[in-house]
Amino acid sequence: MASESASNQSNSGHGKQQTGYACMTIGSLVHSSKLSSSHGFTVSDKGGMNTWIVDYGATDHTTHSSQMFNTYTLCPSNRKVAVANGSLTTIAGVGDIHISPSFCLKNVLHVPRLFTNLVSIQKLTQDMNCSVTFYPSYFFENSKEQKNSLALTVRMPEIQLGAHTVRTHGVQLLRLHMHNWLILALIAVIEGVLNIIEPFHRFVGEDMMTDLKYPLKDNTIPFWAIPFVAVLLPLIIINIYYFIRRDVYDLHHATLGLLYSVLVTGVITDAIKDCVGRPRPDFFWRCFPDGKGVFDNVTKNVLCTGNKLVVKEGHKSFPSGHTSWSFAGLGFLALYMSGKVRAFDRKGHAAKLCIVFLPYLVAALVGVSLVDDYWHHWEDVFGGAIIGTVVATFFYLQFFPPPYDSDGWGPYAYFQVLADSQNGRQATNNNASCLTIQSLELESVYVESGHRRQLSRTNTHDASPVEE
């Protein structure tokens, strides 16, 4: 049996005023042509059978009219429903009612003797897997007391929200973040300049060559593979997630954060390289490819006879650029994926941690290979790993909540769009402007002493909602 509160209503179709707005007349729901989202609505109150009442205590949706059903099934004559005064009344049937072309109430009870229509908050939240927020957003011009009515917002679960694609919102998002992309391009230019300029040539005496005579070898992991591992691989995974979820905010911010992580790491690494000028472990063979050392008679400093570009590269040992790039790109990817799979949801799914550790393991192996190839000292690799990890973490947290956060699966901009849509207004900040409202917004009609007040269109936007 279903238990209905505030169910005995007058033939006018309006609910009785109750403490805490337990029962509110919200008017008929009409789909608004101004709202293109799948859950955008407004309300026009015309009275009569199309008036719906929001009820906190009702366990089921009910209607007194059989004409509203889109699907309808007769109920056994012995099935009854309890009303507010405790009496039982017969349920004639049950079915679905499409209040608008894109919003449907499921399993609505047809109870002819109630003479009203009830929207059960309990039923609504269960069926739609959503939360319902009440906003005191409207007041009435002809009411001397200026009492507030309620606006109702239904927040859909994450899988049904934020379906903004590159086609629909990509251009707007790029325009909003144009300054970020321009600065990113400038950082790329700076990185190029740092690779061109000559590094500091620190003093290297003959007695120091003992630790710098390791064999000159090619890299086990070639230079071209580092951008693929640190940039292209994360971008591929980010794009795969976009095609699954179709969230342009996640795609844009993850891409922007990744590129910033890698390029800023590159600038920091190469700036330190050029200033420190530490020789590589194979510096002797770079400087003297014939194996015959030449030193200044006065200063005892090396007088390199090898190829200038090879010698120049020999002064760029600390910190390791390959390692810092790898930890920047793969570290960002590890944080990104841990948020998506909710690796830190405290449910004991230890296997999820493999997704976090795997990118770091690959980055660590890149660093180890550089030590094995005698291109770097272990301190160079350790320093590069620290730089890449720290920079990646900072830029990830600029766009995403921490992976252990309950909202760690999505970017900040996504949740800002949801917050703005719940308030029933177009977002105006940098991360969420020019977006379609995605909420179920209901204007309401306040009923006092059995007669109806006129609804004012003045919106007060109260910032203190009550959420169910």
GROMACS .gro file of C-alpha atoms in nm:
model
  468
    1MET     CA    1   0.000   0.000   0.000
    2ALA     CA    2   0.115   0.355  -0.070
    3SER     CA    3   0.089   0.619   0.199
    4GLU     CA    4   0.000   0.968   0.078
    5SER     CA    5   0.024   1.285   0.285
    6ALA     CA    6  -0.164   1.603   0.202
    7SER     CA    7  -0.384   1.411  -0.036
    8ASN     CA    8  -0.734   1.537   0.049
    9GLN     CA    9  -0.756   1.842  -0.172
   10SER     CA   10  -1.035   2.059  -0.302
   11ASN     CA   11  -1.175   2.030  -0.654
   12SER     CA   12  -0.972   2.333  -0.756
   13GLY     CA   13  -0.663   2.113  -0.762
   14HIS     CA   14  -0.459   2.314  -0.511
   15GLY     CA   15  -0.279   2.174  -0.208
   16LYS     CA   16  -0.323   2.288   0.149
   17GLN     CA   17  -0.049   2.505   0.296
   18GLN     CA   18   0.170   2.298   0.529
   19THR     CA   19   0.464   2.373   0.753
   20GLY     CA   20   0.800   2.365   0.572
   21TYR     CA   21   0.634   2.368   0.229
   22ALA     CA   22   0.549   2.001   0.261
   23CYS     CA   23   0.287   2.053  -0.009
   24MET     CA   24   0.332   2.308  -0.285
   25THR     CA   25   0.124   2.378  -0.594
   26ILE     CA   26   0.372   2.400  -0.878
   27GLY     CA   27   0.142   2.440  -1.175
   28SER     CA   28   0.144   2.236  -1.491
   29LEU     CA   29   0.478   2.147  -1.641
   30VAL     CA   30   0.534   2.270  -1.995
   31HIS     CA   31   0.843   2.206  -2.203
   32SER     CA   32   1.027   2.529  -2.278
   33SER     CA   33   1.154   2.589  -2.630
   34LYS     CA   34   1.428   2.807  -2.483
   35LEU     CA   35   1.587   2.513  -2.307
   36SER     CA   36   1.734   2.265  -2.550
   37SER     CA   37   1.862   2.016  -2.291
   38SER     CA   38   1.690   1.689  -2.223
   39HIS     CA   39   1.578   1.793  -1.876
   40GLY     CA   40   1.496   2.162  -1.920
   41PHE     CA   41   1.149   2.271  -1.817
   42THR     CA   42   0.948   2.567  -1.701
   43VAL     CA   43   0.601   2.593  -1.549
   44SER     CA   44   0.286   2.774  -1.645
   45ASP     CA   45  -0.004   2.754  -1.402
   46LYS     CA   46  -0.344   2.735  -1.563
   47GLY     CA   47  -0.523   2.554  -1.284
   48GLY     CA   48  -0.752   2.258  -1.338
   49MET     CA   49  -0.642   1.903  -1.383
   50ASN     CA   50  -0.296   1.999  -1.512
   51THR     CA   51  -0.190   2.140  -1.175
   52TRP     CA   52   0.062   1.922  -0.991
   53ILE     CA   53   0.151   1.937  -0.622
   54VAL     CA   54   0.495   1.856  -0.483
   55ASP     CA   55   0.452   1.633  -0.176
   56TYR     CA   56   0.728   1.545   0.069
   57GLY     CA   57   0.535   1.263   0.235
   58ALA     CA   58   0.381   1.087  -0.064
   59THR     CA   59   0.529   0.748  -0.145
   60ASP     CA   60   0.383   0.743  -0.498
   61HIS     CA   61   0.284   0.983  -0.774
   62THR     CA   62  -0.096   1.009  -0.800
   63THR     CA   63  -0.346   1.168  -1.035
   64HIS     CA   64  -0.724   1.199  -1.035
   65SER     CA   65  -0.753   1.204  -1.415
   66SER     CA   66  -0.733   0.901  -1.642
   67GLN     CA   67  -0.695   1.126  -1.948
   68MET     CA   68  -0.334   1.216  -1.866
   69PHE     CA   69  -0.185   0.866  -1.898
   70ASN     CA   70   0.033   0.761  -2.191
   71THR     CA   71   0.033   0.400  -2.073
   72TYR     CA   72  -0.237   0.262  -1.846
   73THR     CA   73  -0.308  -0.068  -1.671
   74LEU     CA   74  -0.619  -0.145  -1.467
   75CYS     CA   75  -0.563  -0.244  -1.104
   76PRO     CA   76  -0.749  -0.512  -0.906
   77SER     CA   77  -1.048  -0.370  -0.722
   78ASN     CA   78  -0.900  -0.464  -0.385
   79ARG     CA   79  -0.589  -0.247  -0.424
   80LYS     CA   80  -0.622   0.069  -0.218
   81VAL     CA   81  -0.418   0.368  -0.110
   82ALA     CA   82  -0.409   0.544   0.227
   83VAL     CA   83  -0.483   0.917   0.223
   84ALA     CA   84  -0.403   1.192   0.473
   85ASN     CA   85  -0.702   1.130   0.703
   86GLY     CA   86  -0.610   0.763   0.733
   87SER     CA   87  -0.892   0.628   0.518
   88LEU     CA   88  -0.838   0.396   0.223
   89THR     CA   89  -0.952   0.468  -0.130
   90THR     CA   90  -0.942   0.254  -0.442
   91ILE     CA   91  -0.665   0.266  -0.703
   92ALA     CA   92  -0.826   0.244  -1.045
   93GLY     CA   93  -0.509   0.196  -1.246
   94VAL     CA   94  -0.140   0.267  -1.284
   95GLY     CA   95   0.071   0.396  -1.572
   96ASP     CA   96   0.320   0.648  -1.705
   97ILE     CA   97   0.250   1.016  -1.770
   98HIS     CA   98   0.466   1.225  -2.002
   99ILE     CA   99   0.440   1.567  -1.841
  100SER     CA  100   0.652   1.705  -2.123
  101PRO     CA  101   0.801   1.550  -2.439
  102SER     CA  102   1.117   1.458  -2.248
  103PHE     CA  103   1.005   1.415  -1.887
  104CYS     CA  104   0.803   1.116  -1.771
  105LEU     CA  105   0.660   1.019  -1.433
  106LYS     CA  106   0.672   0.641  -1.394
  107ASN     CA  107   0.407   0.422  -1.226
  108VAL     CA  108   0.161   0.700  -1.146
  109LEU     CA  109  -0.142   0.581  -0.946
  110HIS     CA  110  -0.487   0.671  -1.079
  111VAL     CA  111  -0.698   0.758  -0.772
  112PRO     CA  112  -1.022   0.924  -0.894
  113ARG     CA  113  -1.147   1.026  -0.548
  114LEU     CA  114  -0.845   1.243  -0.463
  115PHE     CA  115  -0.930   1.523  -0.711
  116THR     CA  116  -0.564   1.628  -0.734
  117ASN     CA  117  -0.224   1.539  -0.882
  118LEU     CA  118   0.074   1.467  -0.657
  119VAL     CA  119   0.445   1.452  -0.742
  120SER     CA  120   0.615   1.233  -0.482
  121ILE     CA  121   0.967   1.355  -0.404
  122GLN     CA  122   1.053   1.012  -0.265
  123LYS     CA  123   0.938   0.840  -0.583
  124LEU     CA  124   1.102   1.099  -0.806
  125THR     CA  125   1.445   1.058  -0.649
  126GLN     CA  126   1.422   0.678  -0.655
  127ASP     CA  127   1.307   0.646  -1.017
  128MET     CA  128   1.541   0.907  -1.162
  129ASN     CA  129   1.838   0.833  -0.935
  130CYS     CA  130   1.871   1.201  -0.862
  131SER     CA  131   1.860   1.458  -0.586
  132VAL     CA  132   1.598   1.732  -0.559
  133THR     CA  133   1.681   2.084  -0.446
  134PHE     CA  134   1.427   2.350  -0.349
  135TYR     CA  135   1.519   2.712  -0.410
  136PRO     CA  136   1.319   3.002  -0.257
  137SER     CA  137   1.344   3.188  -0.584
  138TYR     CA  138   1.015   3.367  -0.648
  139PHE     CA  139   0.788   3.604  -0.461
  140PHE     CA  140   0.442   3.749  -0.523
  141GLU     CA  141   0.382   4.113  -0.598
  142ASN     CA  142   0.029   4.126  -0.459
  143SER     CA  143   0.125   3.955  -0.131
  144LYS     CA  144   0.187   4.214   0.138
  145GLU     CA  145   0.405   3.975   0.331
  146GLN     CA  146   0.617   3.897   0.023
  147LYS     CA  147   0.628   3.528   0.111
  148ASN     CA  148   0.855   3.314  -0.101
  149SER     CA  149   0.746   3.020  -0.309
  150LEU     CA  150   0.973   2.742  -0.425
  151ALA     CA  151   1.158   2.652  -0.741
  152LEU     CA  152   1.235   2.284  -0.780
  153THR     CA  153   1.555   2.157  -0.941
  154VAL     CA  154   1.621   1.793  -1.017
  155ARG     CA  155   1.990   1.702  -1.036
  156MET     CA  156   2.053   1.401  -1.255
  157PRO     CA  157   2.331   1.151  -1.178
  158GLU     CA  158   2.671   1.203  -1.336
  159ILE     CA  159   2.627   0.963  -1.628
  160GLN     CA  160   2.328   1.165  -1.751
  161LEU     CA  161   2.479   1.510  -1.710
  162GLY     CA  162   2.739   1.719  -1.882
  163ALA     CA  163   2.693   1.565  -2.228
  164HIS     CA  164   2.864   1.860  -2.398
  165THR     CA  165   3.063   1.758  -2.704
  166VAL     CA  166   3.336   1.915  -2.915
  167ARG     CA  167   3.079   1.991  -3.183
  168THR     CA  168   2.834   2.169  -2.952
  169HIS     CA  169   3.067   2.347  -2.709
  170GLY     CA  170   3.423   2.302  -2.836
  171VAL     CA  171   3.453   2.643  -3.004
  172GLN     CA  172   3.312   2.831  -2.704
  173LEU     CA  173   3.546   2.648  -2.470
  174LEU     CA  174   3.850   2.726  -2.685
  175ARG     CA  175   3.755   3.093  -2.696
  176LEU     CA  176   3.718   3.105  -2.320
  177HIS     CA  177   4.063   2.952  -2.275
  178MET     CA  178   4.235   3.126  -2.566
  179HIS     CA  179   4.474   3.304  -2.328
  180ASN     CA  180   4.578   2.969  -2.179
  181TRP     CA  181   4.660   2.831  -2.523
  182LEU     CA  182   4.852   3.144  -2.620
  183ILE     CA  183   5.061   3.123  -2.304
  184LEU     CA  184   5.117   2.754  -2.374
  185ALA     CA  185   5.250   2.844  -2.720
  186LEU     CA  186   5.482   3.101  -2.560
  187ILE     CA  187   5.612   2.836  -2.319
  188ALA     CA  188   5.681   2.608  -2.617
  189VAL     CA  189   5.887   2.887  -2.779
  190ILE     CA  190   6.083   2.937  -2.456
  191GLU     CA  191   6.151   2.564  -2.441
  192GLY     CA  192   6.288   2.577  -2.796
  193VAL     CA  193   6.517   2.869  -2.711
  194LEU     CA  194   6.652   2.691  -2.402
  195ASN     CA  195   6.750   2.395  -2.621
  196ILE     CA  196   6.937   2.621  -2.864
  197ILE     CA  197   7.143   2.834  -2.627
  198GLU     CA  198   7.485   2.715  -2.509
  199PRO     CA  199   7.488   2.567  -2.158
  200PHE     CA  200   7.731   2.670  -1.888
  201HIS     CA  201   8.069   2.499  -1.934
  202ARG     CA  202   8.181   2.421  -1.583
  203PHE     CA  203   8.541   2.346  -1.501
  204VAL     CA  204   8.642   1.987  -1.573
  205GLY     CA  205   8.998   1.904  -1.466
  206GLU     CA  206   9.210   1.606  -1.558
  207ASP     CA  207   9.170   1.457  -1.213
  208MET     CA  208   8.789   1.470  -1.253
  209MET     CA  209   8.787   1.256  -1.564
  210THR     CA  210   8.798   0.931  -1.369
  211ASP     CA  211   8.420   0.945  -1.311
  212LEU     CA  212   8.346   1.072  -1.663
  213LYS     CA  213   8.501   0.795  -1.874
  214TYR     CA  214   8.198   0.570  -1.908
  215PRO     CA  215   8.131   0.438  -2.262
  216LEU     CA  216   7.950   0.662  -2.509
  217LYS     CA  217   7.637   0.467  -2.606
  218ASP     CA  218   7.311   0.525  -2.786
  219ASN     CA  219   6.997   0.555  -2.577
  220THR     CA  220   6.812   0.230  -2.513
  221ILE     CA  221   6.493   0.434  -2.537
  222PRO     CA  222   6.539   0.670  -2.835
  223PHE     CA  223   6.465   1.039  -2.805
  224TRP     CA  224   6.161   1.022  -3.036
  225ALA     CA  225   5.995   0.766  -2.807
  226ILE     CA  226   5.977   1.005  -2.510
  227PRO     CA  227   5.715   1.240  -2.664
  228PHE     CA  228   5.513   0.934  -2.763
  229VAL     CA  229   5.522   0.788  -2.411
  230ALA     CA  230   5.483   1.115  -2.223
  231VAL     CA  231   5.240   1.301  -2.451
  232LEU     CA  232   5.079   1.095  -2.727
  233LEU     CA  233   4.994   0.793  -2.511
  234PRO     CA  234   4.815   1.003  -2.245
  235LEU     CA  235   4.636   1.197  -2.520
  236ILE     CA  236   4.513   0.872  -2.674
  237ILE     CA  237   4.371   0.757  -2.340
  238ILE     CA  238   4.211   1.097  -2.278
  239ASN     CA  239   4.044   1.086  -2.619
  240ILE     CA  240   3.922   0.730  -2.563
  241TYR     CA  241   3.754   0.846  -2.244
  242TYR     CA  242   3.597   1.136  -2.433
  243PHE     CA  243   3.440   0.903  -2.690
  244ILE     CA  244   3.296   0.699  -2.402
  245ARG     CA  245   3.157   0.988  -2.200
  246ARG     CA  246   3.130   1.276  -2.451
  247ASP     CA  247   3.241   1.541  -2.201
  248VAL     CA  248   3.424   1.822  -2.377
  249TYR     CA  249   3.528   1.979  -2.045
  250ASP     CA  250   3.716   1.667  -1.945
  251LEU     CA  251   3.879   1.642  -2.289
  252HIS     CA  252   3.982   2.006  -2.302
  253HIS     CA  253   4.108   2.043  -1.947
  254ALA     CA  254   4.289   1.709  -1.945
  255THR     CA  255   4.464   1.797  -2.273
  256LEU     CA  256   4.551   2.147  -2.157
  257GLY     CA  257   4.673   2.023  -1.819
  258LEU     CA  258   4.886   1.751  -1.978
  259LEU     CA  259   5.053   1.988  -2.225
  260TYR     CA  260   5.119   2.245  -1.953
  261SER     CA  261   5.269   1.974  -1.732
  262VAL     CA  262   5.509   1.855  -2.000
  263LEU     CA  263   5.611   2.195  -2.137
  264VAL     CA  264   5.653   2.367  -1.800
  265THR     CA  265   5.856   2.066  -1.684
  266GLY     CA  266   6.067   2.099  -1.998
  267VAL     CA  267   6.132   2.470  -1.935
  268ILE     CA  268   6.229   2.410  -1.572
  269THR     CA  269   6.451   2.115  -1.660
  270ASP     CA  270   6.633   2.281  -1.950
  271ALA     CA  271   6.677   2.608  -1.762
  272ILE     CA  272   6.849   2.419  -1.480
  273LYS     CA  273   7.053   2.216  -1.731
  274ASP     CA  274   7.183   2.531  -1.899
  275CYS     CA  275   7.268   2.697  -1.569
  276VAL     CA  276   7.432   2.398  -1.397
  277GLY     CA  277   7.624   2.253  -1.693
  278ARG     CA  278   7.703   1.924  -1.520
  279PRO     CA  279   7.905   1.685  -1.740
  280ARG     CA  280   7.750   1.352  -1.834
  281PRO     CA  281   7.912   1.024  -1.723
  282ASP     CA  282   8.042   0.975  -2.081
  283PHE     CA  283   8.180   1.329  -2.108
  284PHE     CA  284   8.541   1.219  -2.172
  285TRP     CA  285   8.451   1.040  -2.496
  286ARG     CA  286   8.233   1.329  -2.609
  287CYS     CA  287   8.515   1.570  -2.549
  288PHE     CA  288   8.796   1.345  -2.678
  289PRO     CA  289   8.654   1.094  -2.928
  290ASP     CA  290   9.009   0.977  -3.010
  291GLY     CA  291   9.074   0.900  -2.644
  292LYS     CA  292   9.357   1.156  -2.611
  293GLY     CA  293   9.284   1.414  -2.345
  294VAL     CA  294   9.392   1.774  -2.400
  295PHE     CA  295   9.402   2.021  -2.110
  296ASP     CA  296   9.496   2.385  -2.065
  297ASN     CA  297   9.848   2.421  -1.931
  298VAL     CA  298   9.747   2.698  -1.691
  299THR     CA  299   9.391   2.627  -1.576
  300LYS     CA  300   9.406   2.250  -1.635
  301ASN     CA  301   9.057   2.272  -1.784
  302VAL     CA  302   8.958   2.047  -2.073
  303LEU     CA  303   9.015   2.159  -2.431
  304CYS     CA  304   8.760   1.948  -2.616
  305THR     CA  305   8.841   1.829  -2.967
  306GLY     CA  306   8.512   1.652  -3.036
  307ASN     CA  307   8.201   1.761  -3.229
  308LYS     CA  308   8.065   2.085  -3.081
  309LEU     CA  309   7.705   1.963  -3.070
  310VAL     CA  310   7.809   1.640  -2.900
  311VAL     CA  311   8.018   1.832  -2.646
  312LYS     CA  312   7.733   2.079  -2.590
  313GLU     CA  313   7.500   1.790  -2.509
  314GLY     CA  314   7.764   1.654  -2.273
  315HIS     CA  315   7.716   1.957  -2.045
  316LYS     CA  316   7.346   1.883  -1.987
  317SER     CA  317   7.347   1.602  -1.736
  318PHE     CA  318   7.148   1.751  -1.446
  319PRO     CA  319   6.855   1.709  -1.427
  320SER     CA  320   6.746   1.435  -1.664
  321GLY     CA  321   6.512   1.573  -1.930
  322HIS     CA  322   6.392   1.233  -2.048
  323THR     CA  323   6.302   1.141  -1.691
  324SER     CA  324   6.131   1.468  -1.604
  325TRP     CA  325   5.923   1.458  -1.923
  326SER     CA  326   5.825   1.098  -1.858
  327PHE     CA  327   5.717   1.167  -1.500
  328ALA     CA  328   5.532   1.483  -1.607
  329GLY     CA  329   5.326   1.313  -1.878
  330LEU     CA  330   5.282   0.972  -1.721
  331GLY     CA  331   5.239   1.120  -1.374
  332PHE     CA  332   4.953   1.332  -1.506
  333LEU     CA  333   4.808   1.022  -1.672
  334ALA     CA  334   4.832   0.826  -1.345
  335LEU     CA  335   4.637   1.094  -1.158
  336TYR     CA  336   4.384   1.121  -1.441
  337MET     CA  337   4.317   0.748  -1.456
  338SER     CA  338   4.306   0.705  -1.078
  339GLY     CA  339   4.030   0.966  -1.067
  340LYS     CA  340   3.835   0.798  -1.343
  341VAL     CA  341   3.842   0.451  -1.185
  342ARG     CA  342   3.801   0.595  -0.831
  343ALA     CA  343   4.113   0.418  -0.712
  344PHE     CA  344   4.086   0.579  -0.368
  345ASP     CA  345   3.717   0.523  -0.297
  346ARG     CA  346   3.800   0.333   0.026
  347LYS     CA  347   3.621   0.021  -0.092
  348GLY     CA  348   3.927  -0.200  -0.086
  349HIS     CA  349   3.964  -0.256  -0.461
  350ALA     CA  350   4.343  -0.282  -0.451
  351ALA     CA  351   4.362  -0.385  -0.817
  352LYS     CA  352   4.272  -0.027  -0.913
  353LEU     CA  353   4.605   0.088  -0.770
  354CYS     CA  354   4.781  -0.090  -1.055
  355ILE     CA  355   4.643   0.179  -1.283
  356VAL     CA  356   4.813   0.438  -1.064
  357PHE     CA  357   5.144   0.254  -1.035
  358LEU     CA  358   5.181   0.140  -1.397
  359PRO     CA  359   5.250   0.486  -1.553
  360TYR     CA  360   5.495   0.567  -1.274
  361LEU     CA  361   5.669   0.234  -1.331
  362VAL     CA  362   5.712   0.309  -1.702
  363ALA     CA  363   5.852   0.654  -1.619
  364ALA     CA  364   6.090   0.502  -1.364
  365LEU     CA  365   6.215   0.248  -1.619
  366VAL     CA  366   6.290   0.533  -1.859
  367GLY     CA  367   6.505   0.693  -1.591
  368VAL     CA  368   6.681   0.367  -1.507
  369SER     CA  369   6.766   0.311  -1.874
  370LEU     CA  370   6.942   0.649  -1.884
  371VAL     CA  371   7.165   0.548  -1.594
  372ASP     CA  372   7.236   0.214  -1.762
  373ASP     CA  373   7.329   0.394  -2.085
  374TYR     CA  374   7.566   0.626  -1.894
  375TRP     CA  375   7.383   0.935  -2.011
  376HIS     CA  376   7.299   1.041  -1.657
  377HIS     CA  377   7.411   1.005  -1.299
  378TRP     CA  378   7.151   0.865  -1.062
  379GLU     CA  379   7.111   1.210  -0.902
  380ASP     CA  380   7.010   1.350  -1.242
  381VAL     CA  381   6.734   1.093  -1.279
  382PHE     CA  382   6.610   1.142  -0.924
  383GLY     CA  383   6.597   1.521  -0.968
  384GLY     CA  384   6.412   1.488  -1.299
  385ALA     CA  385   6.157   1.253  -1.144
  386ILE     CA  386   6.087   1.498  -0.861
  387ILE     CA  387   6.043   1.791  -1.101
  388GLY     CA  388   5.810   1.602  -1.334
  389THR     CA  389   5.597   1.459  -1.053
  390VAL     CA  390   5.554   1.790  -0.871
  391VAL     CA  391   5.467   1.987  -1.185
  392ALA     CA  392   5.221   1.722  -1.306
  393THR     CA  393   5.047   1.718  -0.967
  394PHE     CA  394   5.015   2.097  -0.956
  395PHE     CA  395   4.864   2.121  -1.304
  396TYR     CA  396   4.634   1.825  -1.254
  397LEU     CA  397   4.491   1.984  -0.938
  398GLN     CA  398   4.445   2.308  -1.130
  399PHE     CA  399   4.179   2.140  -1.345
  400PHE     CA  400   4.061   1.837  -1.145
  401PRO     CA  401   3.975   1.758  -0.782
  402PRO     CA  402   4.216   1.522  -0.602
  403PRO     CA  403   4.165   1.157  -0.707
  404TYR     CA  404   4.058   1.065  -0.353
  405ASP     CA  405   3.779   1.325  -0.361
  406SER     CA  406   3.422   1.204  -0.414
  407ASP     CA  407   3.409   1.423  -0.727
  408GLY     CA  408   3.757   1.323  -0.840
  409TRP     CA  409   3.626   1.163  -1.160
  410GLY     CA  410   3.549   1.494  -1.335
  411PRO     CA  411   3.702   1.840  -1.391
  412TYR     CA  412   3.607   2.144  -1.183
  413ALA     CA  413   3.447   2.304  -1.489
  414TYR     CA  414   3.202   2.015  -1.524
  415PHE     CA  415   3.071   2.060  -1.170
  416GLN     CA  416   3.055   2.436  -1.217
  417VAL     CA  417   2.825   2.380  -1.514
  418LEU     CA  418   2.604   2.155  -1.302
  419ALA     CA  419   2.590   2.411  -1.023
  420ASP     CA  420   2.494   2.686  -1.264
  421SER     CA  421   2.230   2.472  -1.432
  422GLN     CA  422   2.081   2.383  -1.094
  423ASN     CA  423   2.040   2.752  -1.021
  424GLY     CA  424   1.848   2.782  -1.347
  425ARG     CA  425   2.074   3.037  -1.507
  426GLN     CA  426   2.326   3.051  -1.787
  427ALA     CA  427   2.683   3.009  -1.658
  428THR     CA  428   2.892   3.326  -1.685
  429ASN     CA  429   3.239   3.233  -1.561
  430ASN     CA  430   3.538   3.132  -1.773
  431ASN     CA  431   3.479   2.761  -1.740
  432ALA     CA  432   3.105   2.749  -1.800
  433SER     CA  433   2.968   3.039  -2.004
  434CYS     CA  434   2.751   3.001  -2.312
  435LEU     CA  435   2.617   2.665  -2.197
  436THR     CA  436   2.270   2.515  -2.212
  437ILE     CA  437   2.084   2.487  -1.883
  438GLN     CA  438   2.047   2.123  -1.782
  439SER     CA  439   1.797   2.098  -1.498
  440LEU     CA  440   1.435   2.052  -1.422
  441GLU     CA  441   1.329   2.401  -1.319
  442LEU     CA  442   0.978   2.444  -1.184
  443GLU     CA  443   0.819   2.775  -1.100
  444SER     CA  444   0.557   2.754  -0.827
  445VAL     CA  445   0.228   2.907  -0.722
  446TYR     CA  446   0.183   2.979  -0.351
  447VAL     CA  447  -0.160   2.897  -0.208
  448GLU     CA  448  -0.292   3.077   0.101
  449SER     CA  449  -0.636   3.044   0.263
  450GLY     CA  450  -0.776   2.851  -0.031
  451HIS     CA  451  -0.725   3.118  -0.296
  452ARG     CA  452  -0.444   3.162  -0.545
  453ARG     CA  453  -0.190   3.440  -0.553
  454GLN     CA  454  -0.055   3.575  -0.881
  455LEU     CA  455   0.287   3.452  -0.976
  456SER     CA  456   0.554   3.716  -1.014
  457ARG     CA  457   0.829   3.670  -1.269
  458THR     CA  458   1.083   3.843  -1.044
  459ASN     CA  459   1.365   3.606  -0.955
  460THR     CA  460   1.546   3.659  -0.625
  461HIS     CA  461   1.800   3.375  -0.667
  462ASP     CA  462   1.823   3.274  -0.304
  463ALA     CA  463   2.153   3.099  -0.247
  464SER     CA  464   2.036   2.873   0.035
  465PRO     CA  465   1.861   2.572  -0.114
  466VAL     CA  466   1.709   2.285   0.078
  467GLU     CA  467   1.816   1.952  -0.070
  468GLU     CA  468   1.635   1.621  -0.047
   0.00000   0.00000   0.00000
